[in-house]
C-alpha positions as CSV (number, residue, x, y, z in Angstrom):
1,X,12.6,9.9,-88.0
2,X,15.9,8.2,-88.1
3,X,17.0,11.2,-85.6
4,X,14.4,9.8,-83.0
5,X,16.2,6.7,-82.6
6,X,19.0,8.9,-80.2
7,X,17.1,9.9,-77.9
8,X,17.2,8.8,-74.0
9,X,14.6,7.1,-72.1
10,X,14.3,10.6,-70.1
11,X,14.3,12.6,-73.2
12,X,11.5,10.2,-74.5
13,X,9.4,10.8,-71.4
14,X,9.9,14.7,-71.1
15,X,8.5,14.4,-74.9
16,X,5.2,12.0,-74.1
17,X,4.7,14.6,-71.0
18,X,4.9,17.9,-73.3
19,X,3.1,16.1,-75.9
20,X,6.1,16.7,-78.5
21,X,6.0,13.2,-79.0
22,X,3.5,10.1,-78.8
23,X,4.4,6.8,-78.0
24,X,3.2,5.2,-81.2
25,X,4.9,8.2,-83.1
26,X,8.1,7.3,-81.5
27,X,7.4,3.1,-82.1
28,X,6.8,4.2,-86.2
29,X,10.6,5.7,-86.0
30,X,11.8,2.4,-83.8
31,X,9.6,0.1,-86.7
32,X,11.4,2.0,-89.4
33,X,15.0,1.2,-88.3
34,X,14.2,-2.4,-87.7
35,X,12.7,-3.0,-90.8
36,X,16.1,-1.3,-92.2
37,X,18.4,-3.5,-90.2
38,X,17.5,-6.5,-89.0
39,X,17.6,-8.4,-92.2
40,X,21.4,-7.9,-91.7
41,X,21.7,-8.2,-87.7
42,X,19.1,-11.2,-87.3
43,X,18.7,-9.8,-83.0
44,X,15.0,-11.0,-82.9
45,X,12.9,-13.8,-82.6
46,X,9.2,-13.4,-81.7
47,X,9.0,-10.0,-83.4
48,X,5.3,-8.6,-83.5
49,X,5.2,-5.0,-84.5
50,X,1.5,-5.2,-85.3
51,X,1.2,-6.0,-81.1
52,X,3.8,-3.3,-80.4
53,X,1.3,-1.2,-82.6
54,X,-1.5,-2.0,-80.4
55,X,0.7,-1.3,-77.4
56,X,2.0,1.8,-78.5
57,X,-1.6,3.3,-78.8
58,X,-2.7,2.2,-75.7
59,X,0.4,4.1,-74.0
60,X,-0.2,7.6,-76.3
61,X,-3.7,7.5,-74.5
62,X,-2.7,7.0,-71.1
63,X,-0.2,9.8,-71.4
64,X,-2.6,11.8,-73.5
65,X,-5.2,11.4,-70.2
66,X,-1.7,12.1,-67.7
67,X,-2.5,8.6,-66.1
68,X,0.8,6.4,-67.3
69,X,1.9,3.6,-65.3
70,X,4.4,3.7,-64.6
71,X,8.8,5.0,-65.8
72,X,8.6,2.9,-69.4
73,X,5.2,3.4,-70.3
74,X,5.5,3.7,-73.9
75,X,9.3,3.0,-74.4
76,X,10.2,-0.4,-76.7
77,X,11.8,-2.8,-74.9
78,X,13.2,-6.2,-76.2
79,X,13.5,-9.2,-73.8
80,X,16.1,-11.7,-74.2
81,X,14.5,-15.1,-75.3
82,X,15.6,-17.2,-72.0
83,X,13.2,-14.1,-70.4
84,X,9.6,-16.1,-70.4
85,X,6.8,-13.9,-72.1
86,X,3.1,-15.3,-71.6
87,X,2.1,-16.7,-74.9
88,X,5.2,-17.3,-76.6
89,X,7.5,-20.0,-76.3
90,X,10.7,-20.0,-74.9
91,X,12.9,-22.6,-77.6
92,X,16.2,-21.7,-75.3
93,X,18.0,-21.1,-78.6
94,X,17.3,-24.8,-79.5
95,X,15.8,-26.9,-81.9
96,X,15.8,-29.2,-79.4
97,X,13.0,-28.0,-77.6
98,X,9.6,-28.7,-78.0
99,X,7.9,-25.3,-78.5
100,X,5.4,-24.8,-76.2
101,X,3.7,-21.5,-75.5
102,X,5.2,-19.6,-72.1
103,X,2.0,-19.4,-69.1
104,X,3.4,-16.1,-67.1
105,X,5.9,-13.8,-67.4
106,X,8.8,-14.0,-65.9
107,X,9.4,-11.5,-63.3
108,X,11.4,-9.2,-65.7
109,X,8.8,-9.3,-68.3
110,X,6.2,-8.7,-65.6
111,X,7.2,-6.1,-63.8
112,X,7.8,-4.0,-67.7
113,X,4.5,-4.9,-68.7
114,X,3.1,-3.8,-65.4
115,X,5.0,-0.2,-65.7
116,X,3.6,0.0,-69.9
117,X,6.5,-0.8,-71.7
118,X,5.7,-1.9,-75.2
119,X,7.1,-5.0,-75.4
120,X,8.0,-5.8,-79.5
121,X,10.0,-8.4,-79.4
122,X,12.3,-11.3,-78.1
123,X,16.1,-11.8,-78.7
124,X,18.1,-14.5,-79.8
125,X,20.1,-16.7,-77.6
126,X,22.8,-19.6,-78.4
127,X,21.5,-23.1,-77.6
128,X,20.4,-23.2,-74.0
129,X,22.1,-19.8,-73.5
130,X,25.8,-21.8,-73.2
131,X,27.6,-19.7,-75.9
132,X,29.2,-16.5,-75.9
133,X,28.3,-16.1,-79.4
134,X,24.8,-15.4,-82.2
135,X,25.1,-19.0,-83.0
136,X,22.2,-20.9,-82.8
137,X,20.3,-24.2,-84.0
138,X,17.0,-22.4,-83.9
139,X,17.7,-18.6,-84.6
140,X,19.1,-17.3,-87.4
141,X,22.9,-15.9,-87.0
142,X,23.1,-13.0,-85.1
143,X,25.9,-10.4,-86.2
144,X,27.5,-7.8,-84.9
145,X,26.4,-4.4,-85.9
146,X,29.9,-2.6,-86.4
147,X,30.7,-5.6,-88.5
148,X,28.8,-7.8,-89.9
149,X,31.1,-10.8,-90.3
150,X,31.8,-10.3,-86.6
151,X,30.2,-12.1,-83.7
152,X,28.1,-10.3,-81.2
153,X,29.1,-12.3,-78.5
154,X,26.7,-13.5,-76.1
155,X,24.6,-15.2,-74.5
156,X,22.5,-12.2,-75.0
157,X,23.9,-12.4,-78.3
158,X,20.2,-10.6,-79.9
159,X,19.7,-7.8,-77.2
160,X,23.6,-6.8,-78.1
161,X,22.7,-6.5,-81.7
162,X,19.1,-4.6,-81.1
163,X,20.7,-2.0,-78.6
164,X,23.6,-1.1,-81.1
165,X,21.6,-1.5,-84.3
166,X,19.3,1.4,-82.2
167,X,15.8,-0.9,-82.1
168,X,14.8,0.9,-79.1
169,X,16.4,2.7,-76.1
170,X,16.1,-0.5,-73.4
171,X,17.3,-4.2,-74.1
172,X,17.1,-7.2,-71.3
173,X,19.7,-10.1,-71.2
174,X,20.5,-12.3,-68.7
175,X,24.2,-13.1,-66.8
176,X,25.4,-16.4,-65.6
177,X,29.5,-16.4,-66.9
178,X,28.8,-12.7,-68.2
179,X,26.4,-12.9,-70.9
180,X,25.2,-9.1,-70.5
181,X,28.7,-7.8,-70.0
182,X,30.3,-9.8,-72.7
183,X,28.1,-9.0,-75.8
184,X,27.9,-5.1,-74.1
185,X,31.7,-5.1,-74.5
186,X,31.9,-6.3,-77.9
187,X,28.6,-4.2,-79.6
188,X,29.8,-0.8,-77.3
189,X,27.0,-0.8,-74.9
190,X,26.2,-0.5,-71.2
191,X,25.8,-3.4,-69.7
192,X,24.6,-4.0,-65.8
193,X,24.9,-7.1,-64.3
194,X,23.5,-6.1,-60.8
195,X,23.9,-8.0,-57.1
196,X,22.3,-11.6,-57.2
197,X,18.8,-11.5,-56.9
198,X,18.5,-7.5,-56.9
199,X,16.5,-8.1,-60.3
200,X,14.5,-11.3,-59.7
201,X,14.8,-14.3,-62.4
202,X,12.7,-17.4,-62.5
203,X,13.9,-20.1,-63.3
204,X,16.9,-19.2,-60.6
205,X,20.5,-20.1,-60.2
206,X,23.3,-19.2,-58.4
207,X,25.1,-16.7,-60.4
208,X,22.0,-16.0,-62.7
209,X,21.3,-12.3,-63.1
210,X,18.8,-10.5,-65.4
211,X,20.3,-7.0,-66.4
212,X,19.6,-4.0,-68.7
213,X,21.6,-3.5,-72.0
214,X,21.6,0.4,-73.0
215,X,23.4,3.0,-75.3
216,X,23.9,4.9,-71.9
217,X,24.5,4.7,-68.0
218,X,21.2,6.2,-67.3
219,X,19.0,4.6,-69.3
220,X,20.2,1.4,-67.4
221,X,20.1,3.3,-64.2
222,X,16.2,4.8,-64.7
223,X,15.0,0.9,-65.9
224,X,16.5,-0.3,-62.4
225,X,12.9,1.3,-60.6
226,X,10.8,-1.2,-62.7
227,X,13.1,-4.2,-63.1
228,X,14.1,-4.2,-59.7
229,X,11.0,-4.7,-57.8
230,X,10.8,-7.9,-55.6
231,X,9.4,-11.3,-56.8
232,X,8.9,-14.1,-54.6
233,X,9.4,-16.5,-57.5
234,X,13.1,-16.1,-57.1
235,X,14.2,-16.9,-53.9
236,X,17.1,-15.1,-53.7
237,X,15.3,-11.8,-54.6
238,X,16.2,-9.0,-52.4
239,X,14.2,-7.5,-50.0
240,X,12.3,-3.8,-51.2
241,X,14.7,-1.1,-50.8
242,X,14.3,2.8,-51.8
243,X,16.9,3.5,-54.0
244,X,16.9,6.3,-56.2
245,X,18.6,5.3,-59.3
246,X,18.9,8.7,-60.7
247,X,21.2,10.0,-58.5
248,X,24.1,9.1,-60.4
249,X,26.8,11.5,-59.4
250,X,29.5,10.5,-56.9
251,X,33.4,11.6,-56.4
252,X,36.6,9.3,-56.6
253,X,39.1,11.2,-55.0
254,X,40.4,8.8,-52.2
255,X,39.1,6.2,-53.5
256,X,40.6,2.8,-53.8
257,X,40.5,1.2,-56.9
258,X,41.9,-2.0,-57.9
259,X,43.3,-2.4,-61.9
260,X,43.1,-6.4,-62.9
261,X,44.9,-6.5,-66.0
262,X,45.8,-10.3,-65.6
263,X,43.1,-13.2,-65.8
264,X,44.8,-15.7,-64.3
265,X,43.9,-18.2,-66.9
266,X,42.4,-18.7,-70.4
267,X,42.6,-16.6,-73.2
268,X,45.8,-13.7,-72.9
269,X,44.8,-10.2,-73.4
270,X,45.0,-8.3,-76.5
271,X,47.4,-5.5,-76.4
272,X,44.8,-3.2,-77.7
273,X,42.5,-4.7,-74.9
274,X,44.9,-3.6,-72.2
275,X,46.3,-0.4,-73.5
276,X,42.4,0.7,-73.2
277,X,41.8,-0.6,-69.7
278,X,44.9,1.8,-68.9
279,X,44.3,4.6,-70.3
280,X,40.6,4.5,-68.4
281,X,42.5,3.6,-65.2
282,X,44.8,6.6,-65.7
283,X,41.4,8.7,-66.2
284,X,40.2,7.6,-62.9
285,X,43.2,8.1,-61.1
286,X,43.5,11.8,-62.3
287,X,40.3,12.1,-61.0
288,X,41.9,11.6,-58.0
289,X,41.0,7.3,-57.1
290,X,43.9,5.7,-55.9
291,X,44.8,2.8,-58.4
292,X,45.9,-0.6,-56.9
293,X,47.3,-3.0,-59.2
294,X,45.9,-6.3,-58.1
295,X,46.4,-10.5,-59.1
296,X,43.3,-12.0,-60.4
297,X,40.9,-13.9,-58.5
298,X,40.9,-17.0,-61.1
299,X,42.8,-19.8,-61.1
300,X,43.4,-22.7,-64.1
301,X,41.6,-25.3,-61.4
302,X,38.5,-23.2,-60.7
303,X,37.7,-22.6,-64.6
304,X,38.2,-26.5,-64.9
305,X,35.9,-27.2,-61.8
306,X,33.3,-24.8,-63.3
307,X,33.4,-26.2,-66.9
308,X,33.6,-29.9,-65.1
309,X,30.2,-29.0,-63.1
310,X,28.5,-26.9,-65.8
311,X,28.9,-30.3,-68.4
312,X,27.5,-32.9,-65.6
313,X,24.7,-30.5,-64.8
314,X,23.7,-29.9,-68.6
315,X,24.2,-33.3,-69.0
316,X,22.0,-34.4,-66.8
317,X,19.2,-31.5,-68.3
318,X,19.3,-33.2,-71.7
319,X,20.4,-36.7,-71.2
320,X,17.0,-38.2,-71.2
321,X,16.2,-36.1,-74.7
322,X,15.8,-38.5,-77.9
323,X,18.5,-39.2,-79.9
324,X,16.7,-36.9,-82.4
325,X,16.5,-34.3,-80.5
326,X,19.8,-34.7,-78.9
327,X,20.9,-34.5,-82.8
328,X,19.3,-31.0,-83.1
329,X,21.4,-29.1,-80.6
330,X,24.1,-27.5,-82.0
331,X,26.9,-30.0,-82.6
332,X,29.9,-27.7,-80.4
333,X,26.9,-27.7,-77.7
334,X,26.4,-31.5,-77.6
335,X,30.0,-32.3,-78.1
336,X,30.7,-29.8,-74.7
337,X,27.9,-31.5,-72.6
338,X,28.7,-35.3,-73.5
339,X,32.2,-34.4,-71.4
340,X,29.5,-34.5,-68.8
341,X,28.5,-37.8,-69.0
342,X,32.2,-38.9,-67.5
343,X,32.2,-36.2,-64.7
344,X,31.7,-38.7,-61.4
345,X,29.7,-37.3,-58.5
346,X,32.6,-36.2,-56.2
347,X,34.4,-34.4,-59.5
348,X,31.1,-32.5,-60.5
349,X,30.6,-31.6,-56.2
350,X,34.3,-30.6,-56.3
351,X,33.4,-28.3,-59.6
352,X,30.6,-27.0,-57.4
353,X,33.4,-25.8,-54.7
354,X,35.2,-24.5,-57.1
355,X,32.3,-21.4,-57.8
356,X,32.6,-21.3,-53.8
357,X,36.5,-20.6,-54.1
358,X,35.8,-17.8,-56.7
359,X,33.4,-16.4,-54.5
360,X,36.0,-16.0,-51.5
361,X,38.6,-15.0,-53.6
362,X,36.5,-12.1,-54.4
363,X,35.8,-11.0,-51.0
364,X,39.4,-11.2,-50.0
365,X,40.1,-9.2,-52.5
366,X,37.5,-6.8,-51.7
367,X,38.6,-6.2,-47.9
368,X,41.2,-4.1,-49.5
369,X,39.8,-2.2,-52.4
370,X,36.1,-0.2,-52.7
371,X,36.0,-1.2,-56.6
372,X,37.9,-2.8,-59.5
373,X,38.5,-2.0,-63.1
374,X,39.5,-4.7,-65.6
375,X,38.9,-5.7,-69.3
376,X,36.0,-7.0,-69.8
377,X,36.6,-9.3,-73.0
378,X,40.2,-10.7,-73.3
379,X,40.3,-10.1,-77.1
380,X,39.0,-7.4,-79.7
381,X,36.5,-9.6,-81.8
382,X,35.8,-13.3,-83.9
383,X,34.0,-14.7,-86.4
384,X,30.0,-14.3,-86.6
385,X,29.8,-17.9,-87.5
386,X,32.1,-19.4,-84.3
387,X,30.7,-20.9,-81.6
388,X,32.6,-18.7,-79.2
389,X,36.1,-16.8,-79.1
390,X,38.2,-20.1,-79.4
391,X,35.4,-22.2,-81.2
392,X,36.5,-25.1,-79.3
393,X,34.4,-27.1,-77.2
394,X,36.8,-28.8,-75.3
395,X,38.2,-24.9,-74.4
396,X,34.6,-23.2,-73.7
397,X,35.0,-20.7,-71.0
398,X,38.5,-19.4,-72.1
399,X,37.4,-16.4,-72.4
400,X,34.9,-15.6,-69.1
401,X,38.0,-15.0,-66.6
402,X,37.1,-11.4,-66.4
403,X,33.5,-11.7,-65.9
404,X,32.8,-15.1,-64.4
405,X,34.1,-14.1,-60.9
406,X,31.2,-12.0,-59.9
407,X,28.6,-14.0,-60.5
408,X,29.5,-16.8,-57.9
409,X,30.5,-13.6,-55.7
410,X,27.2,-11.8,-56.0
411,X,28.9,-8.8,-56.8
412,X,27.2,-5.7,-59.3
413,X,29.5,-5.5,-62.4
414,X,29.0,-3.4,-65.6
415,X,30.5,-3.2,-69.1
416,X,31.0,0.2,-70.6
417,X,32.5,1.2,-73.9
418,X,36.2,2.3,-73.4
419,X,37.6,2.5,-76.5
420,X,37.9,1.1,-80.2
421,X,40.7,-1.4,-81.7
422,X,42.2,-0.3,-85.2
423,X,39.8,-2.8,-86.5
424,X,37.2,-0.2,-85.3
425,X,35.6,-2.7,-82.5
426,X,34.2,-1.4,-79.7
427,X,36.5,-2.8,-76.3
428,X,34.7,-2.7,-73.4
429,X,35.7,-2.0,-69.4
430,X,34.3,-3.4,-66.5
431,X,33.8,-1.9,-63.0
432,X,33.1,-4.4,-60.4
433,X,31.8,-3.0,-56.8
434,X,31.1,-4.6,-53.6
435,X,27.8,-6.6,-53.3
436,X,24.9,-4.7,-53.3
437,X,26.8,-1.7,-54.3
438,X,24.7,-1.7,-57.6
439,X,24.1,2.1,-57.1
440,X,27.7,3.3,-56.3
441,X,28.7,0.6,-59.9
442,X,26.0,2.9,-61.8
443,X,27.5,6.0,-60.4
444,X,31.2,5.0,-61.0
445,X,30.2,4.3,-64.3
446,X,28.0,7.2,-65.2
447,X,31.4,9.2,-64.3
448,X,33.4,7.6,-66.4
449,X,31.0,8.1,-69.5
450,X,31.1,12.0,-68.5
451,X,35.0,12.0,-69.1
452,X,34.2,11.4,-72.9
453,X,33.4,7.1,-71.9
454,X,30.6,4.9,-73.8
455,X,30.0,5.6,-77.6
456,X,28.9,8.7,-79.1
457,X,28.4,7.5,-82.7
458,X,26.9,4.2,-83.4
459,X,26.5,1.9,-86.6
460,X,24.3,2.9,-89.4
461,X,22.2,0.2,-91.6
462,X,23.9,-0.9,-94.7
463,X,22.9,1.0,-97.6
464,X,21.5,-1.3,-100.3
């Protein structure tokens, strides 16, 4: 059964079509390897495989009558915990929280249920979702599948560890500082991190993205025609548009492709890091793209105006907590978001700017190149028990300067496996396209995967 856990969300329908393969048959195989590795990985939170059970057979007799709903019925998906799902509460990766059972789906969750995805499961998150790591004072430790006493990453530090550990073919995080792509990059997958509002989120945000984290491009691609359908609860959800996300194929030859190798602040890159990133770049341009070395959009004062805004605002979401429950958080979370309680007005409006800067320097940059390649994650791995890559909360976002850009830009981005470290880490690449390119990112990346890109061979459970 363990040979099941490979296959594609395409190869899973073909199979429920022919009648090779049930639904529930195929969730007995995805049961299995949980049960064999999560004790070590610790991804879920929420898990109910006696409801994905009762899901499963309702989905092998829908495609046994030819009447499915829609292009996941009967494939497992887990949804990142931040991602409300009726019934269940939503703790935010806190034990601050009180735990109160979720009313409605969020629009993610909704739109999967809608299209008969079985639903087993929620992942774990770092306290409010402000960590880049499986650290968490209400789940247990996430770890990262490759290695064990290696960190995930995060904030969708329990959907990284499910899609690499194999639970499934379709995982859901969400992106505000690059919480799909960073975790992606770290654990090997594909991560999407599509055009504001082209997957709808509720609650909202500027920069907030819900995104699909997958062992390939097209399983991504193929969950875009259910995630991506409209939802007026987010208000900057696009308009309906026909897109066919399965036509993947595209050519690069005259294409012009920018190479950011430099953040412009934070964390320096890791040798191994860049020599990857170049060596894909090099791939591209034989291809026939024309490669553009270009300066990063970051700067040392945006980061600081971010961080200064993103500690006010947080600040003033817990301030009126109890000292008890204020004690709960994780201690590098509270010690981050009391900085907050000094930023003045004008400071935390010109932090605000600052995301507006970010989001100009990315257009300039864009009037002069049709996509951009760059690391995604400035080093190769850390600790499973830091709170994030410098374990410093007075240096939080040292290492977002690759990712954060995009999400005040609006601008599709995607993580894809582009090598290994001597450690044997995955390292991941990002390609960033225009806004609303989200098609032509899937494309670009899908070609890179065909050249011998993403992973081929994934972790195994521990033998006991």
């Amino acid at each position: 059964m363990d040979d099941l856990i490979s296959l594609s969300i395409k190869d899973l329908l073909q199979h429920y079509e022919a009648g090779t393969l049930s639904p529930f048959e195929y969730w007995q195989a995805v049961e299995k390897r949980i049960d064999a590795f999560e004790p070590h990985v610790q991804a879920l939170y929420a898990y109910d495989p006696e409801e994905a059970r009762r899901q499963a057979a309702e989905s092998t007799e829908r495609w046994a009558r030819r009447a499915p709903l829609g292009p996941l019925d009967g494939i497992p998906v887990s949804v990142k915990e931040l991602v409300a799902t009726k019934g269940v509460p939503v703790p935010l990766g806190t034990a601050a929280t009180e735990k109160v059972p979720a009313t409605e789906d969020a629009p993610a969750a909704a739109r999967l249920r809608e299209d008969g995805a079985v639903i087993f499961a929620k992942t774990t998150c770092p306290d409010y979702g402000m960590l880049s790591s499986g650290l968490s004072s209400f789940h247990n430790l996430s770890r990262n599948p490759w290695k064990l006493s290696e960190n995930p990453g995060g904030s969708s530090a329990g959907a990284a560890s499910a899609g690499a550990a194999g639970f499934g073919p379709l995982h859901i995080g969400t992106d505000i500082g690059g919480s799909v792509r960073l975790p992606a990059g770290w654990t090997g997958l594909f991560g999407f991190k599509p055009s504001q509002g082209r997957i709808p989120v509720d609650p909202y945000y500027p920069g907030r993205c819900a995104g699909p984290m997958t062992r390939t491009v097209e399983d991504a691609a193929w969950s875009m025609f259910t995630l991506a359908r409209p939802d007026w609860r987010d208000a900057t959800s696009l308009p309906p548009e026909e897109i066919d996300w399965t036509d993947l194929s595209t050519n690069v030859r005259g294409l012009k492709i920018g190479l950011m190798l430099e953040p412009g602040c934070g964390l320096p890159l890791d040798p191994e890091v860049r020599e990857a990133v170049e060596k894909a770049a090099l791939r591209f341009e034989k291809a026939g793209a024309i490669i553009i070395p270009v300066d990063p959009v970051l700067t040392r004062e945006m980061l600081d105006g971010l961080d200064k805004f993103w500690r006010a605002k947080f600040w003033g979401d817990i301030e009126g907590l109890s000292d008890e429950r204020k004690a709960s958080i994780l201690p590098y979370i509270l010690d981050w978001a009391r900085g907050g309680a000094d930023v003045t007005g004008v400071e935390a409006a010109r932090g605000f700017n600052r995301m507006l800067e970010m989001r100009r320097a990315a257009s300039v940059l864009f009037t002069s190149i049709d996509a951009l390649l760059s690391p995604v994650n400035p080093i190769v791995s850390y600790p499973a028990d830091w709170a994030s890559p410098t374990n410093d909360p007075a240096l939080p976002f040292e290492h977002i300067a690759y990712t954060v850009p995009w999400n005040m830009s609006d601008q599709p981005a995607a993580s894809i496996n582009c090598g290994f470290s001597k450690s044997g880490m995955p390292i991941g690449l990002q390609i960033v396209g225009p806004r609303f390119a989200d098609l032509a990112v899937l494309q670009l990346s899908r070609l890179y995967e065909s050249w011998g890109g993403g992973v081929k061979t994934w972790p195994e459970p521990p033998v006991a």
